[in-house]
Short mmCIF file of C-alpha atoms in Angstrom, two decimals:
data_model
loop_
_atom_site.label_atom_id
_atom_site.label_comp_id
_atom_site.label_asym_id
_atom_site.label_seq_id
_atom_site.Cartn_x
_atom_site.Cartn_y
_atom_site.Cartn_z
CA MET A 18 -94.70 -133.41 20.85
CA ASN A 19 -92.65 -130.23 20.63
CA LYS A 20 -88.98 -131.29 20.24
CA ASN A 21 -87.92 -127.97 21.78
CA LYS A 22 -89.37 -128.94 25.15
CA SER A 23 -86.20 -130.99 25.92
CA LYS A 24 -83.82 -128.08 25.19
CA LYS A 25 -82.42 -126.03 28.02
CA ASN A 26 -82.70 -122.29 28.23
CA ILE A 27 -79.52 -120.20 28.70
CA VAL A 28 -79.14 -117.00 30.71
CA ILE A 29 -75.83 -115.09 30.53
CA LEU A 30 -75.47 -112.55 33.34
CA PHE A 31 -72.78 -110.12 32.18
CA PRO A 32 -71.78 -107.05 34.26
CA ASP A 33 -69.40 -104.60 32.70
CA GLN A 34 -65.90 -104.26 34.16
CA LEU A 35 -66.29 -106.64 37.09
CA ARG A 36 -63.06 -108.02 38.56
CA HIS A 37 -63.27 -111.51 40.07
CA ASP A 38 -61.88 -110.68 43.51
CA PHE A 39 -64.79 -108.38 44.37
CA LEU A 40 -67.18 -111.32 44.80
CA GLY A 41 -67.67 -113.36 47.92
CA CYS A 42 -67.33 -116.66 46.01
CA TYR A 43 -63.85 -115.56 44.94
CA GLY A 44 -62.77 -114.77 48.49
CA ALA A 45 -63.91 -111.16 49.06
CA GLU A 46 -65.01 -110.77 52.70
CA PHE A 47 -65.67 -107.01 52.50
CA ILE A 48 -68.73 -107.29 50.23
CA LYS A 49 -72.12 -109.02 50.24
CA THR A 50 -72.92 -110.93 47.03
CA PRO A 51 -75.20 -113.78 48.23
CA ASN A 52 -76.97 -114.34 44.93
CA ILE A 53 -73.85 -114.62 42.78
CA ASP A 54 -72.24 -116.76 45.50
CA LEU A 55 -75.23 -119.14 45.34
CA LEU A 56 -74.59 -119.70 41.65
CA SER A 57 -71.04 -120.69 42.57
CA LYS A 58 -72.26 -122.96 45.35
CA ASN A 59 -74.35 -124.81 42.81
CA GLY A 60 -72.20 -124.56 39.70
CA VAL A 61 -68.67 -124.74 38.26
CA THR A 62 -66.48 -121.84 39.22
CA TYR A 63 -63.42 -121.12 37.11
CA GLU A 64 -60.43 -119.85 39.07
CA ASN A 65 -58.34 -118.88 36.04
CA ALA A 66 -60.61 -117.30 33.45
CA TYR A 67 -59.16 -114.49 31.39
CA ALA A 68 -60.36 -111.90 28.88
CA SER A 69 -57.92 -112.24 25.92
CA SER A 70 -58.55 -108.57 24.97
CA PRO A 71 -59.36 -106.78 28.25
CA VAL A 72 -61.42 -103.84 26.97
CA CYS A 73 -65.16 -103.81 26.21
CA VAL A 74 -65.69 -104.13 22.48
CA PRO A 75 -62.96 -106.64 21.50
CA SER A 76 -63.81 -108.90 24.43
CA ARG A 77 -67.49 -108.86 23.67
CA THR A 78 -66.89 -109.45 19.97
CA SER A 79 -64.76 -112.49 20.73
CA LEU A 80 -67.58 -113.85 22.85
CA LEU A 81 -70.04 -113.11 20.01
CA THR A 82 -67.93 -114.81 17.29
CA GLY A 83 -65.74 -117.43 19.04
CA LEU A 84 -62.60 -115.85 17.52
CA ASN A 85 -59.71 -113.96 19.03
CA SER A 86 -59.66 -110.22 18.39
CA LEU A 87 -56.89 -110.26 15.80
CA LYS A 88 -58.93 -112.69 13.70
CA HIS A 89 -62.22 -110.89 13.84
CA GLY A 90 -60.55 -107.52 13.48
CA VAL A 91 -61.98 -105.74 16.48
CA THR A 92 -58.90 -105.03 18.63
CA GLY A 93 -59.93 -101.75 20.27
CA ASN A 94 -63.02 -100.00 21.62
CA PHE A 95 -63.49 -98.01 18.43
CA ASP A 96 -63.27 -100.92 16.01
CA SER A 97 -66.38 -102.68 14.67
CA LEU A 98 -67.27 -106.09 13.28
CA ARG A 99 -67.81 -105.62 9.50
CA PRO A 100 -71.58 -104.92 8.96
CA ASP A 101 -71.76 -107.51 6.21
CA TYR A 102 -70.00 -110.27 8.23
CA LYS A 103 -72.56 -112.83 7.12
CA LYS A 104 -71.33 -112.52 3.50
CA THR A 105 -68.02 -114.05 4.63
CA GLY A 106 -69.68 -117.12 6.24
CA LEU A 107 -68.96 -115.77 9.73
CA LYS A 108 -71.80 -116.28 12.21
CA THR A 109 -72.49 -114.95 15.70
CA TRP A 110 -73.71 -117.37 18.31
CA PRO A 111 -77.27 -115.93 18.08
CA ASP A 112 -77.15 -116.61 14.34
CA ILE A 113 -76.13 -120.22 14.97
CA ILE A 114 -78.62 -121.14 17.69
CA LYS A 115 -81.50 -119.64 15.69
CA GLU A 116 -80.98 -122.49 13.22
CA ASP A 117 -81.57 -124.94 16.11
CA GLY A 118 -84.93 -123.46 17.20
CA TYR A 119 -83.70 -120.99 19.81
CA ASN A 120 -84.98 -117.49 20.42
CA SER A 121 -82.27 -115.05 21.52
CA ALA A 122 -82.50 -111.81 23.54
CA ALA A 123 -79.96 -109.07 24.22
CA ILE A 124 -80.90 -106.93 27.16
CA GLY A 125 -78.76 -104.03 28.44
CA LYS A 126 -75.31 -103.13 27.28
CA MET A 127 -73.87 -104.98 24.23
CA HIS A 128 -71.52 -102.27 22.97
CA PHE A 129 -72.37 -102.84 19.31
CA TYR A 130 -71.68 -100.37 16.47
CA PRO A 131 -74.16 -99.03 15.61
CA TRP A 132 -75.50 -99.20 19.14
CA ASP A 133 -78.90 -100.55 17.98
CA ALA A 134 -77.48 -103.29 15.75
CA ARG A 135 -78.79 -106.78 16.35
CA HIS A 136 -75.89 -109.08 15.22
CA GLY A 137 -78.34 -112.05 15.14
CA PHE A 138 -80.35 -111.38 18.30
CA ASP A 139 -84.12 -111.74 17.89
CA TYR A 140 -85.01 -109.28 20.68
CA ARG A 141 -83.17 -106.23 22.07
CA ARG A 142 -83.81 -103.85 24.95
CA ILE A 143 -80.92 -101.45 25.19
CA ALA A 144 -79.12 -99.63 28.01
CA GLU A 145 -75.77 -98.71 26.57
CA ASP A 146 -72.45 -97.84 28.17
CA LYS A 147 -72.68 -95.48 31.22
CA ARG A 148 -70.34 -93.07 29.45
CA HIS A 149 -72.57 -92.93 26.37
CA ILE A 150 -74.98 -90.39 27.76
CA HIS A 151 -76.11 -89.08 24.36
CA VAL A 152 -77.38 -92.51 23.14
CA ARG A 153 -81.16 -92.45 22.75
CA ASP A 154 -81.68 -96.05 23.78
CA ASP A 155 -84.57 -97.72 25.65
CA TYR A 156 -83.09 -96.62 28.95
CA PHE A 157 -83.05 -93.02 27.73
CA LYS A 158 -86.73 -93.32 26.84
CA LYS A 159 -87.59 -94.81 30.26
CA LEU A 160 -85.82 -91.96 32.05
CA ARG A 161 -87.51 -89.32 29.84
CA SER A 162 -90.92 -90.82 30.69
CA ALA A 163 -90.07 -90.32 34.41
CA GLY A 164 -88.95 -86.74 33.87
CA LEU A 165 -85.29 -87.68 34.14
CA ARG A 166 -82.23 -87.93 31.89
CA LYS A 167 -78.78 -89.48 31.74
CA PHE A 168 -76.32 -87.51 33.81
CA HIS A 169 -72.61 -87.18 33.16
CA GLY A 170 -70.52 -88.19 36.10
CA ASP A 171 -69.10 -84.69 36.44
CA GLU A 172 -72.56 -83.32 37.23
CA HIS A 173 -72.31 -85.08 40.63
CA GLU A 174 -70.80 -83.79 43.82
CA GLY A 175 -67.37 -85.20 44.52
CA TYR A 176 -66.73 -86.52 41.04
CA GLN A 177 -63.36 -84.82 40.57
CA GLU A 178 -62.21 -85.03 44.17
CA ASN A 179 -62.86 -88.77 44.51
CA PHE A 180 -61.86 -90.05 41.09
CA THR A 181 -65.49 -90.55 39.94
CA ALA A 182 -66.68 -92.11 43.23
CA ILE A 183 -70.11 -90.45 43.67
CA LYS A 184 -73.65 -91.09 44.79
CA SER A 185 -76.01 -91.11 41.87
CA ILE A 186 -78.46 -88.27 41.42
CA VAL A 187 -80.87 -90.83 39.98
CA PRO A 188 -82.71 -93.00 42.54
CA TYR A 189 -82.26 -96.73 42.44
CA GLU A 190 -85.75 -97.27 40.85
CA HIS A 191 -84.44 -95.52 37.73
CA SER A 192 -80.82 -96.62 37.78
CA TRP A 193 -78.96 -98.28 34.87
CA ASP A 194 -78.70 -101.74 36.39
CA HIS A 195 -82.18 -101.81 37.83
CA PHE A 196 -83.57 -100.96 34.38
CA VAL A 197 -81.64 -103.95 32.92
CA GLY A 198 -82.83 -106.28 35.66
CA GLU A 199 -86.45 -105.13 35.17
CA GLU A 200 -86.24 -105.76 31.42
CA ALA A 201 -84.71 -109.23 31.96
CA VAL A 202 -87.53 -110.07 34.35
CA ARG A 203 -90.08 -108.76 31.87
CA TYR A 204 -88.65 -110.95 29.08
CA ILE A 205 -88.79 -114.10 31.22
CA ASN A 206 -92.38 -113.33 32.31
CA ASN A 207 -93.49 -112.80 28.74
CA HIS A 208 -91.62 -115.72 27.18
CA SER A 209 -93.52 -118.69 25.72
CA ASN A 210 -92.50 -122.06 27.10
CA ASP A 211 -92.91 -123.55 23.63
CA GLU A 212 -89.56 -122.10 22.43
CA PRO A 213 -86.15 -122.34 24.19
CA PHE A 214 -84.35 -119.08 24.71
CA ALA A 215 -80.85 -117.73 25.21
CA MET A 216 -80.82 -114.37 26.93
CA MET A 217 -77.70 -112.22 27.43
CA VAL A 218 -78.14 -109.63 30.23
CA GLY A 219 -75.55 -106.86 29.98
CA PHE A 220 -75.44 -104.75 33.14
CA PRO A 221 -73.77 -101.34 32.50
CA GLY A 222 -72.28 -101.51 36.03
CA PRO A 223 -70.03 -101.65 37.91
CA HIS A 224 -68.18 -99.65 35.24
CA ASP A 225 -67.10 -96.16 36.22
CA PRO A 226 -68.33 -93.66 37.22
CA TYR A 227 -68.65 -95.47 40.50
CA ASP A 228 -72.14 -94.16 41.23
CA PRO A 229 -74.23 -96.41 43.51
CA SER A 230 -77.68 -95.12 44.42
CA GLU A 231 -77.88 -93.78 47.98
CA ASP A 232 -81.41 -95.20 48.50
CA PHE A 233 -80.44 -98.84 47.77
CA HIS A 234 -81.44 -101.09 50.64
CA VAL A 235 -77.96 -102.53 51.14
CA PRO A 236 -75.42 -99.90 52.32
CA ILE A 237 -72.21 -99.13 50.50
CA PRO A 238 -69.46 -101.17 52.15
CA ASP A 239 -67.21 -99.45 54.64
CA GLU A 240 -64.29 -97.70 52.96
CA ASN A 241 -61.85 -98.88 55.67
CA SER A 242 -62.66 -102.48 54.91
CA MET A 243 -61.47 -102.14 51.28
CA PRO A 244 -58.19 -103.87 50.46
CA ASP A 245 -55.39 -101.45 49.56
CA PRO A 246 -54.55 -101.27 45.87
CA ILE A 247 -51.33 -102.95 44.68
CA PRO A 248 -48.50 -100.38 44.78
CA PHE A 249 -47.17 -98.56 41.76
CA CYS A 250 -44.06 -100.28 40.31
CA ASP A 251 -41.38 -99.06 37.90
CA HIS A 252 -42.81 -101.05 35.00
CA ASP A 253 -46.15 -99.30 35.44
CA LYS A 254 -44.78 -95.83 34.78
CA LYS A 255 -45.58 -95.52 31.04
CA PHE A 256 -49.17 -96.76 31.51
CA ALA A 257 -49.76 -94.30 34.35
CA GLU A 258 -48.44 -91.43 32.19
CA ALA A 259 -50.70 -92.36 29.29
CA GLN A 260 -53.95 -92.73 31.24
CA GLU A 261 -54.14 -89.04 32.21
CA LYS A 262 -54.62 -87.87 28.61
CA GLY A 263 -57.47 -90.25 27.83
CA LEU A 264 -59.40 -89.62 31.04
CA THR A 265 -59.39 -85.83 30.62
CA MET A 266 -61.39 -86.15 27.37
CA GLU A 267 -65.07 -85.22 27.35
CA TRP A 268 -66.42 -88.79 27.78
CA ALA A 269 -64.76 -88.98 31.27
CA ASN A 270 -63.58 -85.43 32.01
CA VAL A 271 -61.60 -86.45 35.04
CA LYS A 272 -59.42 -83.37 35.60
CA THR A 273 -57.67 -84.74 38.73
CA MET A 274 -55.80 -87.74 37.20
CA HIS A 275 -52.50 -85.96 37.75
CA LYS A 276 -53.12 -86.45 41.47
CA PHE A 277 -54.06 -90.12 41.20
CA ASN A 278 -50.81 -91.38 42.63
CA ASP A 279 -50.10 -88.64 45.17
CA LYS A 280 -49.37 -89.83 48.71
CA GLU A 281 -52.73 -88.66 49.99
CA SER A 282 -54.64 -90.44 47.21
CA LEU A 283 -54.97 -93.76 49.07
CA VAL A 284 -58.08 -92.64 51.00
CA LYS A 285 -59.76 -91.55 47.81
CA LYS A 286 -58.89 -94.81 46.09
CA LYS A 287 -60.43 -96.76 48.94
CA LYS A 288 -63.62 -94.68 48.59
CA MET A 289 -63.54 -95.45 44.85
CA ARG A 290 -63.32 -99.15 45.73
CA ALA A 291 -66.13 -98.94 48.23
CA HIS A 292 -68.44 -97.27 45.70
CA TYR A 293 -67.50 -99.86 43.11
CA ALA A 294 -68.41 -102.57 45.65
CA GLY A 295 -71.74 -100.80 46.16
CA LEU A 296 -72.50 -101.18 42.47
CA VAL A 297 -71.54 -104.87 42.55
CA GLN A 298 -74.02 -105.40 45.37
CA GLN A 299 -76.75 -103.75 43.33
CA ILE A 300 -76.02 -106.05 40.48
CA ASP A 301 -76.09 -109.01 42.88
CA TYR A 302 -79.62 -107.95 43.92
CA GLU A 303 -80.74 -107.95 40.29
CA VAL A 304 -79.19 -111.36 39.74
CA GLY A 305 -81.33 -112.61 42.61
CA ARG A 306 -84.49 -111.12 41.09
CA ILE A 307 -83.76 -112.77 37.69
CA VAL A 308 -83.16 -116.18 39.28
CA SER A 309 -86.38 -115.80 41.36
CA THR A 310 -88.34 -114.97 38.18
CA LEU A 311 -87.03 -118.15 36.51
CA LYS A 312 -88.31 -120.12 39.49
CA GLU A 313 -91.69 -118.37 39.49
CA ASN A 314 -92.15 -119.31 35.86
CA ASP A 315 -91.02 -122.95 36.36
CA LEU A 316 -88.03 -122.39 34.14
CA PHE A 317 -85.19 -122.59 36.66
CA ASP A 318 -84.82 -126.41 36.56
CA ASN A 319 -84.43 -126.26 32.77
CA THR A 320 -82.08 -123.23 32.58
CA ILE A 321 -78.31 -122.92 32.40
CA ILE A 322 -77.02 -119.77 34.07
CA ILE A 323 -73.61 -118.31 33.11
CA PHE A 324 -72.10 -115.48 35.08
CA ALA A 325 -69.03 -113.58 33.70
CA SER A 326 -67.68 -110.19 32.80
CA ASP A 327 -65.88 -108.69 29.76
CA HIS A 328 -62.82 -107.57 31.78
CA GLY A 329 -61.80 -106.32 35.23
CA ASP A 330 -60.92 -102.95 36.73
CA TYR A 331 -57.62 -101.73 38.14
CA LEU A 332 -59.28 -99.75 40.91
CA GLY A 333 -55.93 -98.12 41.60
CA ASP A 334 -53.81 -101.29 41.36
CA HIS A 335 -50.35 -100.37 39.96
CA GLY A 336 -51.38 -96.73 40.01
CA LEU A 337 -53.92 -97.25 37.25
CA PHE A 338 -57.55 -96.44 36.50
CA GLY A 339 -59.88 -98.54 34.35
CA LYS A 340 -58.54 -101.45 32.31
CA GLY A 341 -56.54 -102.23 29.15
CA THR A 342 -53.43 -104.21 30.02
CA PHE A 343 -52.87 -107.87 30.93
CA ILE A 344 -52.40 -107.09 34.64
CA GLU A 345 -54.53 -109.46 36.73
CA SER A 346 -57.07 -106.85 37.91
CA SER A 347 -57.69 -105.87 34.30
CA SER A 348 -57.75 -109.32 32.57
CA HIS A 349 -58.68 -111.91 35.17
CA VAL A 350 -62.48 -112.27 35.16
CA PRO A 351 -65.15 -114.17 37.10
CA LEU A 352 -66.71 -117.13 35.30
CA ILE A 353 -69.36 -119.37 36.82
CA VAL A 354 -71.63 -121.88 35.03
CA GLN A 355 -74.62 -123.40 36.82
CA THR A 356 -76.61 -126.15 35.13
CA PRO A 357 -79.42 -128.35 36.45
CA GLU A 358 -76.86 -131.17 36.64
CA THR A 359 -74.40 -129.16 38.76
CA MET A 360 -76.97 -128.25 41.42
CA GLY A 361 -75.63 -129.74 44.69
CA ASN A 362 -72.47 -130.85 42.95
CA PRO A 363 -70.29 -127.73 42.74
CA LYS A 364 -66.71 -127.66 41.41
CA ARG A 365 -63.87 -125.26 41.28
CA ILE A 366 -61.66 -125.63 38.20
CA ASP A 367 -58.04 -124.44 38.05
CA ASP A 368 -57.52 -124.92 34.32
CA LEU A 369 -56.69 -121.92 32.15
CA VAL A 370 -59.78 -120.81 30.21
CA TYR A 371 -60.71 -117.87 27.98
CA LEU A 372 -63.82 -115.83 28.57
CA PHE A 373 -64.82 -116.61 24.96
CA ASP A 374 -64.76 -120.32 25.67
CA ILE A 375 -68.31 -119.62 26.77
CA THR A 376 -69.31 -119.47 23.10
CA SER A 377 -68.55 -123.03 22.09
CA THR A 378 -69.87 -124.22 25.47
CA MET A 379 -73.22 -122.63 24.78
CA LEU A 380 -73.35 -124.20 21.32
CA GLN A 381 -72.78 -127.63 22.82
CA PHE A 382 -75.56 -126.95 25.34
CA THR A 383 -77.96 -125.96 22.53
CA GLY A 384 -77.03 -128.98 20.33
CA SER A 385 -75.62 -126.63 17.67
CA GLU A 386 -72.62 -127.30 15.48
CA VAL A 387 -69.46 -125.55 16.64
CA PRO A 388 -67.83 -123.88 13.59
CA ASP A 389 -64.46 -125.44 12.70
CA TYR A 390 -62.79 -122.02 12.49
CA PHE A 391 -63.45 -121.22 16.21
CA ASP A 392 -60.68 -120.39 18.68
CA SER A 393 -63.24 -120.99 21.45
CA ILE A 394 -63.30 -124.56 22.87
CA PRO A 395 -65.79 -125.87 25.47
CA LEU A 396 -65.15 -125.18 29.14
CA PRO A 397 -63.90 -128.05 31.27
CA GLY A 398 -65.66 -129.73 34.18
CA LEU A 399 -69.24 -129.49 32.88
CA PRO A 400 -71.59 -132.52 32.75
CA GLY A 401 -72.02 -133.83 29.21
CA ILE A 402 -69.49 -131.45 27.69
CA LYS A 403 -66.43 -132.73 25.82
CA THR A 404 -63.27 -130.61 25.63
CA THR A 405 -59.51 -130.53 26.01
CA LYS A 406 -57.09 -128.66 28.23
CA ARG A 407 -55.36 -125.43 27.27
CA ASN A 408 -51.61 -125.27 27.83
CA GLU A 409 -51.47 -121.47 27.59
CA LEU A 410 -53.46 -118.37 27.02
CA PHE A 411 -52.70 -115.47 24.66
CA GLY A 412 -53.64 -111.82 24.92
CA TYR A 413 -54.31 -109.53 21.96
CA MET A 414 -54.51 -105.72 22.05
CA PRO A 415 -53.65 -103.00 19.55
CA ASP A 416 -50.72 -101.97 21.79
CA GLY A 417 -49.85 -105.21 23.59
CA TRP A 418 -49.53 -108.98 23.48
CA MET A 419 -49.42 -111.63 26.18
CA ILE A 420 -48.71 -115.32 26.77
CA TYR A 421 -49.51 -117.01 30.06
CA ASP A 422 -48.75 -120.69 30.72
CA GLY A 423 -50.22 -120.87 34.26
CA LEU A 424 -46.95 -120.09 35.94
CA TYR A 425 -45.13 -117.39 33.83
CA LYS A 426 -46.92 -114.44 32.27
CA LEU A 427 -44.96 -112.60 29.51
CA CYS A 428 -46.28 -109.26 28.17
CA LYS A 429 -44.96 -106.98 25.40
CA TYR A 430 -46.36 -103.50 24.85
CA SER A 431 -45.90 -100.96 22.06
CA ASN A 432 -44.72 -98.31 24.57
CA GLY A 433 -41.55 -100.44 25.06
CA THR A 434 -42.64 -102.04 28.35
CA ARG A 435 -41.68 -105.72 28.64
CA THR A 436 -42.72 -107.77 31.65
CA LEU A 437 -42.32 -111.34 32.87
CA PHE A 438 -43.83 -112.49 36.10
CA ASN A 439 -43.78 -115.74 38.07
CA MET A 440 -47.44 -115.70 39.02
CA LYS A 441 -47.16 -118.25 41.85
CA GLU A 442 -44.33 -116.40 43.64
CA ASP A 443 -45.47 -112.91 42.60
CA PRO A 444 -49.25 -112.81 42.15
CA GLU A 445 -49.31 -108.99 42.46
CA GLU A 446 -46.99 -108.68 39.45
CA CYS A 447 -44.43 -106.42 41.16
CA LYS A 448 -41.17 -108.29 40.45
CA ASN A 449 -40.38 -107.98 36.72
CA LEU A 450 -38.12 -110.89 35.63
CA TYR A 451 -37.84 -109.89 31.99
CA LYS A 452 -34.16 -109.09 32.19
CA ASP A 453 -33.36 -111.78 34.77
CA LYS A 454 -30.70 -114.08 33.27
CA ASN A 455 -31.88 -116.97 35.43
CA VAL A 456 -35.09 -117.27 33.36
CA PHE A 457 -33.65 -116.42 29.95
CA LYS A 458 -34.53 -119.78 28.48
CA ILE A 459 -38.10 -119.57 29.75
CA ARG A 460 -38.50 -116.11 28.36
CA ARG A 461 -37.08 -117.11 24.95
CA ASN A 462 -39.47 -120.10 24.78
CA LEU A 463 -42.48 -117.96 25.72
CA GLU A 464 -41.52 -115.28 23.20
CA SER A 465 -41.18 -117.85 20.46
CA ARG A 466 -44.64 -119.39 21.15
CA LEU A 467 -46.18 -115.90 21.32
CA SER A 468 -44.60 -114.87 17.97
CA VAL A 469 -46.00 -117.95 16.21
CA GLU A 470 -49.48 -117.32 17.66
CA ILE A 471 -49.52 -113.68 16.65
CA MET A 472 -48.25 -114.49 13.13
CA ASN A 473 -50.90 -117.16 12.62
CA SER A 474 -53.67 -114.92 13.91
CA ILE A 475 -52.67 -112.00 11.69
CA ARG A 476 -52.47 -114.25 8.66
CA PHE A 477 -55.98 -115.62 9.43
CA SER A 478 -57.38 -112.06 9.87
CA PHE A 479 -57.16 -111.51 6.11
CA PHE A 480 -59.39 -114.48 5.34
CA ASP A 481 -62.00 -112.27 3.62
CA ARG A 482 -59.36 -110.98 1.16
CA GLN A 483 -57.75 -114.26 0.14
CA VAL A 484 -57.93 -114.71 -3.62
CA ASP A 485 -56.79 -118.27 -3.49
CA THR A 486 -55.71 -120.70 -0.73
CA ILE A 487 -54.60 -123.79 -2.65
CA ASN A 488 -52.33 -122.20 -5.31
CA SER A 489 -54.52 -123.37 -8.15
CA LEU A 490 -55.03 -120.15 -10.08
CA ASN A 491 -52.71 -121.19 -12.91
CA GLU A 492 -54.88 -124.20 -13.49
CA LYS A 493 -57.95 -122.12 -14.13
CA ASP A 494 -58.62 -121.32 -17.84
CA ASP A 495 -60.14 -117.93 -17.17
CA PHE A 496 -57.44 -116.62 -14.83
CA GLY A 497 -55.31 -115.02 -17.57
CA LYS A 498 -58.23 -113.35 -19.37
CA GLU A 499 -58.93 -109.61 -18.99
CA ALA A 500 -62.42 -110.16 -17.59
CA TRP A 501 -61.22 -112.46 -14.78
CA ASP A 502 -62.12 -111.40 -11.22
CA TRP A 503 -62.37 -113.08 -7.80
CA ASP A 504 -65.27 -113.43 -5.43
CA TYR A 505 -65.15 -110.89 -2.62
CA PRO A 506 -65.42 -111.30 0.24
CA ALA A 507 -63.90 -114.77 0.53
CA GLN A 508 -65.52 -117.24 2.83
CA ILE A 509 -64.14 -117.91 6.28
CA ARG A 510 -62.30 -121.26 6.36
CA PRO A 511 -61.38 -123.80 9.00
CA LEU A 512 -58.33 -123.24 11.17
CA ALA A 513 -56.34 -125.67 9.07
CA GLU A 514 -53.44 -126.13 11.46
CA ARG A 515 -55.81 -126.83 14.39
CA SER A 516 -57.98 -129.12 12.28
CA ASP A 517 -54.90 -131.11 11.12
CA ARG A 518 -53.80 -131.55 14.72
CA ILE A 519 -57.23 -132.77 15.75
CA GLU A 520 -57.26 -135.17 12.81
CA LYS A 521 -53.84 -136.54 13.76
CA GLY A 522 -54.99 -137.01 17.39
CA GLU A 523 -52.67 -134.34 18.79
CA ILE A 524 -55.67 -132.46 20.13
CA LYS A 525 -58.36 -134.64 21.78
CA PHE A 526 -61.72 -133.62 23.21
CA ASP A 527 -62.15 -135.82 26.23
CA ARG A 528 -64.68 -135.55 29.04
#
């Protein structure tokens, strides 16, 4: 008997830059997302899931490794996981599950450097970032075979006037997200039932440019039905000033950002939101096709489906475009887990969770050992999964840090901006309490906890360069000789403080 027959398959559906409140299951009434909503109706939906580093590459690397971005060293979009990471003892989740008999597939956008790296995946079909139009990936080859190519957003009518809200020159049949959906369906159809698989499906949308296909069968939502963006506040000023420079570079070439917060810009921002919603609906359609294919191949009843995103999108909130701070529309992400056991028994969980908590959750599902150096812990509320509750979340960016305890969110940025919000009373983050004397003790406590976390993370980040960790060099006979040297890179070690607390019973993993 094949022992793998009893193991469940895993499918991770992972759009790029999808904010949680543009899905019906998270309360959006202006958009149609029936297939994603059905996952929520039959799964566990997390109300407070956050990307600890809300830009593409750091967030995805944390999901890949189970570590926060300071520890794995990828803090910005132009940082990379060291190519020889395996020499340090570090493993990606595809590396780990391979040891337990799983085949792994990465389809669509992964945002690796180099773009065709595998990082442990057995199978790859690549459609990279929508802004990477010069990448000669599998999507590029598919377009070329159809007599098409990747178009820059600025080649479309209305790109500048409407802050990248356009209708794609490319028909839906050849669109980014349909290509990814097609390749996911192909993988499922060709997969052997003798081997369990874990497939990550990275949709390039709804990332900007906001370019839904005009010939898609579900119309773009009405612009007037779009919720207004959260107004620009005083504490947003430095971020709004900085975004103009980045977006005028060749990769985006948005020459109108100086008008983004003019009085007449609201209409254009609502168009931008409507086109973004159109892309979300197209992804929802592909989600439905993937689920249907699982059913057609008799795999659905033995498959765990995880739906999430690497970060959100401001869509004009606070006068901003894109992502990159710890503002809710940037860092608060959708997260849904459907298992065969949750069918007909849905839950909504209010606990604070990280996006990268998916990683240790998957390893528990696959029966794999969770590395003892992980920051990732299993998600709560899932049948058969043991975990504990987080008291706070931390955020890590090259130019900003955050701590959020479920009530107060404190953020500190390198541009000098300091914010403190009571998220229950001020969910739109408009009333900055940082200098409010009435919450001084709360602020001081949060800053102290944040400082300790950052210090510990930075110290851990040098794990590969540690010559000695137990102060025993003087006891080694060869240490004082001229030929002495140390083994580089050093091996990654357990999170000692966390391990000690678990051993003492201070951290418990209860169902």
